[in-house]
Amino acid sequence: MTNLIPESDALERMGSADSAGPDAAGATSSVRVIDRTMSILRVLADSADSMTLTELSQRVDLHKSTVLRFLKTLEKGGFVASGQNGKGWRPGPVFLDIRSRSIARHDLAGLARPLMEEACSQTGETIQLAILPDTSIVYLAKVEPLDPPLRINTQIGARRPIHCTALGKAIAAYRDPAEVEAILKEAGMPAFTARTLTSAEALHQALAKVRADGFAVDDREYNDLVSCVAAPIRNGEGTVVAALSISSLGQTASAPRFPELIAVARDTAARIGELLGWHSQTPR
């Protein structure tokens, strides 16, 4: 194995040997520090479990005292976190938040699609992904069975209200009540079917049930022929950033098969959340 020397010693030797002058030496030193920092973060991000200082030192080929100095600085900024007594290093909340925000903004649909396809194959039903950017949900992705007898009429980019969709309720349940009230004031609560919730009080009761159950249901509230279940998707900080739904034609929420759809929706949403950095404490 390569002999490991403290980073400070390595930088000192490199600087003294640099004939280009102090400015060039300083710039080279800064680049080296950035490179080492990225190496540490990359190794931690790629590890399925937390890593000891010795393991991390060996992986990045640096002396333990050097790695520890980097870790302590990164820990202050929230980029890494340590377990009890400083043992077991892992990516910190700031690092995970940056990662999850980047994924959520740029490739949430692409990230979720393989799991949506798996859920579609497992259930034979239509799977949809949506966010709530303002006063209505927006569909980001949709996966449906091959050659279904009837298709659910939603398009990517289409909008739907929060009060009568499982996707809307699954996200709105975790928003501030004042924000939900503002959405209802602007968007209203029009009735689409005889089962649509049309009062704020009824919706808030439904949202409380969503928080208690961990999933939302649209039992023919937007379309008389369609029932849906949706589960929230959380990012690395635990914030609900999207939701995933399973929609079924000609089936009510009281159908014997509906609990299966609920289980698949919750499991799929949780797995997408894990890709965003969320680690649930509750077994799926």
Short mmCIF file of N, CA, C and O in Angstrom, two decimals, residues 131-216:
data_model
loop_
_atom_site.label_atom_id
_atom_site.label_comp_id
_atom_site.label_asym_id
_atom_site.label_seq_id
_atom_site.Cartn_x
_atom_site.Cartn_y
_atom_site.Cartn_z
N ILE A 131 -46.48 16.41 -8.38
CA ILE A 131 -46.00 17.37 -7.38
C ILE A 131 -47.08 18.42 -7.16
O ILE A 131 -48.05 18.50 -7.93
N LEU A 132 -46.90 19.24 -6.14
CA LEU A 132 -47.84 20.33 -5.86
C LEU A 132 -47.04 21.64 -5.84
O LEU A 132 -46.62 22.11 -4.78
N PRO A 133 -46.82 22.25 -7.01
CA PRO A 133 -45.98 23.44 -7.07
C PRO A 133 -46.69 24.73 -6.65
O PRO A 133 -46.04 25.70 -6.28
N ASP A 134 -48.03 24.74 -6.72
CA ASP A 134 -48.78 25.95 -6.38
C ASP A 134 -50.15 25.58 -5.85
O ASP A 134 -50.26 25.03 -4.77
N THR A 135 -51.19 25.82 -6.62
CA THR A 135 -52.54 25.56 -6.12
C THR A 135 -53.17 24.28 -6.66
O THR A 135 -54.32 23.98 -6.35
N SER A 136 -52.44 23.54 -7.48
CA SER A 136 -52.96 22.28 -8.01
C SER A 136 -51.80 21.33 -8.27
O SER A 136 -50.65 21.76 -8.42
N ILE A 137 -52.11 20.05 -8.30
CA ILE A 137 -51.05 19.08 -8.58
C ILE A 137 -50.72 19.10 -10.07
O ILE A 137 -51.56 19.45 -10.90
N VAL A 138 -49.50 18.71 -10.39
CA VAL A 138 -49.05 18.61 -11.77
C VAL A 138 -48.49 17.21 -11.98
O VAL A 138 -47.62 16.77 -11.21
N TYR A 139 -48.96 16.51 -13.00
CA TYR A 139 -48.47 15.16 -13.28
C TYR A 139 -47.08 15.21 -13.91
O TYR A 139 -46.87 15.89 -14.91
N LEU A 140 -46.15 14.45 -13.31
CA LEU A 140 -44.79 14.38 -13.84
C LEU A 140 -44.55 13.13 -14.66
O LEU A 140 -43.73 13.14 -15.58
N ALA A 141 -45.22 12.05 -14.32
CA ALA A 141 -44.98 10.78 -15.01
C ALA A 141 -46.21 9.89 -14.89
O ALA A 141 -46.98 10.00 -13.94
N LYS A 142 -46.34 9.00 -15.88
CA LYS A 142 -47.47 8.07 -15.90
C LYS A 142 -47.02 6.78 -16.56
O LYS A 142 -46.37 6.80 -17.61
N VAL A 143 -47.35 5.66 -15.93
CA VAL A 143 -47.06 4.34 -16.49
C VAL A 143 -48.36 3.56 -16.45
O VAL A 143 -49.00 3.45 -15.41
N GLU A 144 -48.76 3.01 -17.59
CA GLU A 144 -50.01 2.26 -17.64
C GLU A 144 -49.81 0.92 -18.31
O GLU A 144 -48.84 0.72 -19.05
N PRO A 145 -50.68 -0.04 -18.05
CA PRO A 145 -50.54 -1.38 -18.64
C PRO A 145 -50.60 -1.32 -20.17
O PRO A 145 -51.18 -0.40 -20.75
N LEU A 146 -50.01 -2.30 -20.80
CA LEU A 146 -50.09 -2.42 -22.24
C LEU A 146 -51.52 -2.80 -22.65
O LEU A 146 -52.12 -3.71 -22.08
N ASP A 147 -52.04 -2.08 -23.62
CA ASP A 147 -53.37 -2.37 -24.19
C ASP A 147 -54.47 -2.52 -23.13
O ASP A 147 -55.16 -3.55 -23.08
N PRO A 148 -54.64 -1.53 -22.26
CA PRO A 148 -55.74 -1.62 -21.29
C PRO A 148 -57.08 -1.46 -22.01
O PRO A 148 -57.16 -0.79 -23.05
N PRO A 149 -58.15 -2.07 -21.51
CA PRO A 149 -59.45 -1.94 -22.17
C PRO A 149 -59.93 -0.49 -22.20
O PRO A 149 -60.59 -0.06 -23.15
N LEU A 150 -59.61 0.27 -21.14
CA LEU A 150 -59.91 1.69 -21.07
C LEU A 150 -58.70 2.41 -20.49
O LEU A 150 -57.99 1.85 -19.65
N ARG A 151 -58.47 3.63 -20.92
CA ARG A 151 -57.35 4.41 -20.42
C ARG A 151 -57.85 5.53 -19.50
O ARG A 151 -58.89 6.14 -19.76
N ILE A 152 -57.07 5.79 -18.44
CA ILE A 152 -57.37 6.92 -17.57
C ILE A 152 -56.85 8.19 -18.24
O ILE A 152 -55.68 8.27 -18.62
N ASN A 153 -57.74 9.15 -18.38
CA ASN A 153 -57.44 10.32 -19.22
C ASN A 153 -56.65 11.38 -18.44
O ASN A 153 -57.19 12.40 -18.01
N THR A 154 -55.36 11.14 -18.26
CA THR A 154 -54.47 12.15 -17.70
C THR A 154 -53.24 12.24 -18.59
O THR A 154 -52.82 11.24 -19.19
N GLN A 155 -52.67 13.43 -18.66
CA GLN A 155 -51.50 13.67 -19.48
C GLN A 155 -50.40 14.28 -18.62
O GLN A 155 -50.67 14.98 -17.64
N ILE A 156 -49.14 14.03 -19.00
CA ILE A 156 -48.02 14.64 -18.30
C ILE A 156 -48.14 16.16 -18.42
O ILE A 156 -48.37 16.70 -19.50
N GLY A 157 -48.01 16.85 -17.31
CA GLY A 157 -48.15 18.30 -17.29
C GLY A 157 -49.55 18.77 -16.98
O GLY A 157 -49.77 19.96 -16.71
N ALA A 158 -50.53 17.84 -17.00
CA ALA A 158 -51.91 18.21 -16.68
C ALA A 158 -52.02 18.55 -15.20
O ALA A 158 -51.23 18.09 -14.37
N ARG A 159 -53.03 19.35 -14.87
CA ARG A 159 -53.26 19.77 -13.49
C ARG A 159 -54.58 19.22 -12.96
O ARG A 159 -55.53 19.05 -13.74
N ARG A 160 -54.62 18.97 -11.66
CA ARG A 160 -55.84 18.53 -11.01
C ARG A 160 -55.93 19.20 -9.63
O ARG A 160 -54.91 19.55 -9.03
N PRO A 161 -57.14 19.35 -9.08
CA PRO A 161 -57.31 19.98 -7.76
C PRO A 161 -56.78 19.07 -6.64
O PRO A 161 -56.63 17.86 -6.82
N ILE A 162 -56.54 19.67 -5.49
CA ILE A 162 -56.04 18.87 -4.35
C ILE A 162 -57.17 18.21 -3.58
O ILE A 162 -56.96 17.18 -2.94
N HIS A 163 -58.39 18.78 -3.63
CA HIS A 163 -59.43 18.33 -2.71
C HIS A 163 -60.12 17.04 -3.13
O HIS A 163 -60.81 16.41 -2.32
N CYS A 164 -59.93 16.64 -4.40
CA CYS A 164 -60.66 15.47 -4.88
C CYS A 164 -59.75 14.46 -5.56
O CYS A 164 -60.24 13.58 -6.28
N THR A 165 -58.45 14.56 -5.33
CA THR A 165 -57.50 13.60 -5.89
C THR A 165 -56.66 13.01 -4.77
O THR A 165 -56.29 13.71 -3.82
N ALA A 166 -56.36 11.74 -4.89
CA ALA A 166 -55.51 11.10 -3.88
C ALA A 166 -54.12 11.72 -3.89
O ALA A 166 -53.52 11.93 -2.82
N LEU A 167 -53.60 12.03 -5.06
CA LEU A 167 -52.28 12.66 -5.15
C LEU A 167 -52.27 14.01 -4.44
O LEU A 167 -51.33 14.33 -3.70
N GLY A 168 -53.31 14.81 -4.69
CA GLY A 168 -53.38 16.12 -4.04
C GLY A 168 -53.46 16.02 -2.54
O GLY A 168 -52.76 16.73 -1.81
N LYS A 169 -54.29 15.11 -2.05
CA LYS A 169 -54.43 14.96 -0.59
C LYS A 169 -53.16 14.39 0.04
O LYS A 169 -52.80 14.75 1.16
N ALA A 170 -52.47 13.49 -0.69
CA ALA A 170 -51.25 12.88 -0.14
C ALA A 170 -50.15 13.90 0.08
O ALA A 170 -49.31 13.74 0.98
N ILE A 171 -50.13 14.96 -0.74
CA ILE A 171 -49.13 16.01 -0.56
C ILE A 171 -49.66 17.09 0.38
O ILE A 171 -48.95 17.54 1.30
N ALA A 172 -50.88 17.54 0.18
CA ALA A 172 -51.45 18.63 0.96
C ALA A 172 -51.53 18.30 2.45
O ALA A 172 -51.45 19.20 3.30
N ALA A 173 -51.66 17.03 2.77
CA ALA A 173 -51.74 16.61 4.17
C ALA A 173 -50.52 17.02 4.97
O ALA A 173 -50.59 17.17 6.19
N TYR A 174 -49.39 17.21 4.28
CA TYR A 174 -48.14 17.53 4.96
C TYR A 174 -47.72 18.98 4.75
O TYR A 174 -46.60 19.36 5.10
N ARG A 175 -48.61 19.79 4.19
CA ARG A 175 -48.37 21.22 4.07
C ARG A 175 -48.99 21.95 5.26
O ARG A 175 -49.87 21.44 5.94
N ASP A 176 -48.53 23.16 5.49
CA ASP A 176 -49.07 23.98 6.57
C ASP A 176 -50.57 24.21 6.32
O ASP A 176 -50.97 24.50 5.18
N PRO A 177 -51.40 24.06 7.36
CA PRO A 177 -52.85 24.27 7.17
C PRO A 177 -53.19 25.62 6.55
O PRO A 177 -54.14 25.73 5.77
N ALA A 178 -52.41 26.65 6.89
CA ALA A 178 -52.66 27.97 6.33
C ALA A 178 -52.43 27.96 4.82
O ALA A 178 -53.14 28.63 4.06
N GLU A 179 -51.42 27.19 4.37
CA GLU A 179 -51.16 27.09 2.94
C GLU A 179 -52.31 26.36 2.24
O GLU A 179 -52.73 26.76 1.14
N VAL A 180 -52.82 25.32 2.88
CA VAL A 180 -53.96 24.59 2.30
C VAL A 180 -55.18 25.51 2.20
O VAL A 180 -55.88 25.52 1.18
N GLU A 181 -55.41 26.30 3.24
CA GLU A 181 -56.54 27.23 3.22
C GLU A 181 -56.39 28.23 2.07
O GLU A 181 -57.36 28.57 1.40
N ALA A 182 -55.16 28.71 1.86
CA ALA A 182 -54.92 29.67 0.78
C ALA A 182 -55.18 29.03 -0.58
O ALA A 182 -55.74 29.68 -1.49
N ILE A 183 -54.80 27.76 -0.72
CA ILE A 183 -55.05 27.05 -1.98
C ILE A 183 -56.55 26.92 -2.21
O ILE A 183 -57.05 27.18 -3.32
N LEU A 184 -57.29 26.54 -1.18
CA LEU A 184 -58.74 26.36 -1.32
C LEU A 184 -59.43 27.68 -1.62
O LEU A 184 -60.38 27.74 -2.41
N LYS A 185 -58.93 28.76 -1.02
CA LYS A 185 -59.52 30.08 -1.27
C LYS A 185 -59.36 30.49 -2.72
O LYS A 185 -60.27 31.07 -3.32
N GLU A 186 -58.19 30.18 -3.29
CA GLU A 186 -57.92 30.56 -4.68
C GLU A 186 -58.56 29.59 -5.68
O GLU A 186 -59.13 30.02 -6.69
N ALA A 187 -58.45 28.28 -5.39
CA ALA A 187 -58.89 27.28 -6.37
C ALA A 187 -60.34 26.85 -6.17
O ALA A 187 -60.97 26.33 -7.10
N GLY A 188 -60.87 27.05 -4.96
CA GLY A 188 -62.22 26.60 -4.68
C GLY A 188 -62.29 25.10 -4.49
O GLY A 188 -61.27 24.39 -4.53
N MET A 189 -63.50 24.59 -4.27
CA MET A 189 -63.71 23.16 -4.08
C MET A 189 -64.92 22.71 -4.91
O MET A 189 -65.93 22.25 -4.38
N PRO A 190 -64.81 22.81 -6.22
CA PRO A 190 -65.94 22.40 -7.07
C PRO A 190 -66.22 20.91 -6.97
O PRO A 190 -65.31 20.11 -6.76
N ALA A 191 -67.47 20.54 -7.12
CA ALA A 191 -67.87 19.13 -7.09
C ALA A 191 -67.74 18.54 -8.50
O ALA A 191 -68.24 19.09 -9.47
N PHE A 192 -67.05 17.42 -8.59
CA PHE A 192 -66.90 16.71 -9.86
C PHE A 192 -67.80 15.48 -9.91
O PHE A 192 -68.20 15.05 -10.98
N THR A 193 -68.07 14.89 -8.73
CA THR A 193 -68.99 13.77 -8.63
C THR A 193 -69.80 13.97 -7.35
O THR A 193 -69.53 14.90 -6.57
N ALA A 194 -70.74 13.09 -7.12
CA ALA A 194 -71.55 13.19 -5.89
C ALA A 194 -70.70 12.91 -4.64
O ALA A 194 -71.13 13.24 -3.53
N ARG A 195 -69.51 12.35 -4.81
CA ARG A 195 -68.67 11.97 -3.66
C ARG A 195 -67.56 12.99 -3.39
O ARG A 195 -66.78 12.82 -2.47
N THR A 196 -67.48 14.04 -4.17
CA THR A 196 -66.44 15.05 -3.99
C THR A 196 -66.61 15.79 -2.66
O THR A 196 -67.72 16.20 -2.32
N LEU A 197 -65.49 15.97 -1.95
CA LEU A 197 -65.52 16.79 -0.73
C LEU A 197 -65.63 18.25 -1.14
O LEU A 197 -64.84 18.75 -1.95
N THR A 198 -66.60 18.96 -0.57
CA THR A 198 -66.84 20.34 -0.98
C THR A 198 -66.75 21.34 0.17
O THR A 198 -67.07 22.51 0.00
N SER A 199 -66.32 20.89 1.33
CA SER A 199 -66.14 21.82 2.46
C SER A 199 -64.72 21.69 3.00
O SER A 199 -64.14 20.61 3.02
N ALA A 200 -64.16 22.83 3.43
CA ALA A 200 -62.80 22.84 3.97
C ALA A 200 -62.70 21.95 5.21
O ALA A 200 -61.70 21.27 5.41
N GLU A 201 -63.74 21.96 6.02
CA GLU A 201 -63.72 21.13 7.23
C GLU A 201 -63.60 19.65 6.89
O GLU A 201 -62.81 18.91 7.49
N ALA A 202 -64.37 19.21 5.90
CA ALA A 202 -64.31 17.80 5.49
C ALA A 202 -62.94 17.45 4.93
O ALA A 202 -62.40 16.37 5.20
N LEU A 203 -62.35 18.37 4.18
CA LEU A 203 -61.03 18.10 3.63
C LEU A 203 -59.98 18.02 4.72
O LEU A 203 -59.12 17.12 4.69
N HIS A 204 -60.02 18.94 5.68
CA HIS A 204 -59.03 18.91 6.76
C HIS A 204 -59.15 17.62 7.57
O HIS A 204 -58.13 17.07 8.03
N GLN A 205 -60.36 17.11 7.74
CA GLN A 205 -60.54 15.83 8.42
C GLN A 205 -59.92 14.71 7.59
O GLN A 205 -59.27 13.80 8.13
N ALA A 206 -60.10 14.79 6.28
CA ALA A 206 -59.52 13.78 5.39
C ALA A 206 -58.00 13.84 5.43
O ALA A 206 -57.32 12.80 5.42
N LEU A 207 -57.44 15.05 5.48
CA LEU A 207 -55.99 15.19 5.51
C LEU A 207 -55.41 14.68 6.83
O LEU A 207 -54.31 14.11 6.85
N ALA A 208 -56.14 14.85 7.91
CA ALA A 208 -55.70 14.30 9.20
C ALA A 208 -55.65 12.77 9.12
O ALA A 208 -54.74 12.14 9.67
N LYS A 209 -56.61 12.20 8.44
CA LYS A 209 -56.62 10.73 8.27
C LYS A 209 -55.45 10.28 7.40
O LYS A 209 -54.85 9.23 7.64
N VAL A 210 -55.12 11.08 6.39
CA VAL A 210 -53.95 10.76 5.56
C VAL A 210 -52.69 10.70 6.41
O VAL A 210 -51.88 9.76 6.30
N ARG A 211 -52.50 11.68 7.27
CA ARG A 211 -51.31 11.70 8.15
C ARG A 211 -51.30 10.51 9.09
O ARG A 211 -50.25 9.95 9.39
N ALA A 212 -52.46 10.10 9.54
CA ALA A 212 -52.55 8.95 10.46
C ALA A 212 -52.30 7.63 9.75
O ALA A 212 -51.64 6.74 10.28
N ASP A 213 -52.82 7.52 8.52
CA ASP A 213 -52.73 6.26 7.78
C ASP A 213 -51.45 6.14 6.95
O ASP A 213 -51.00 5.02 6.66
N GLY A 214 -50.93 7.27 6.50
CA GLY A 214 -49.75 7.24 5.63
C GLY A 214 -50.09 7.11 4.15
O GLY A 214 -49.20 6.91 3.32
N PHE A 215 -51.36 7.26 3.80
CA PHE A 215 -51.78 7.21 2.40
C PHE A 215 -53.10 7.97 2.25
O PHE A 215 -53.80 8.22 3.24
N ALA A 216 -53.42 8.33 1.01
CA ALA A 216 -54.66 9.04 0.71
C ALA A 216 -55.48 8.24 -0.28
O ALA A 216 -54.95 7.46 -1.07
#
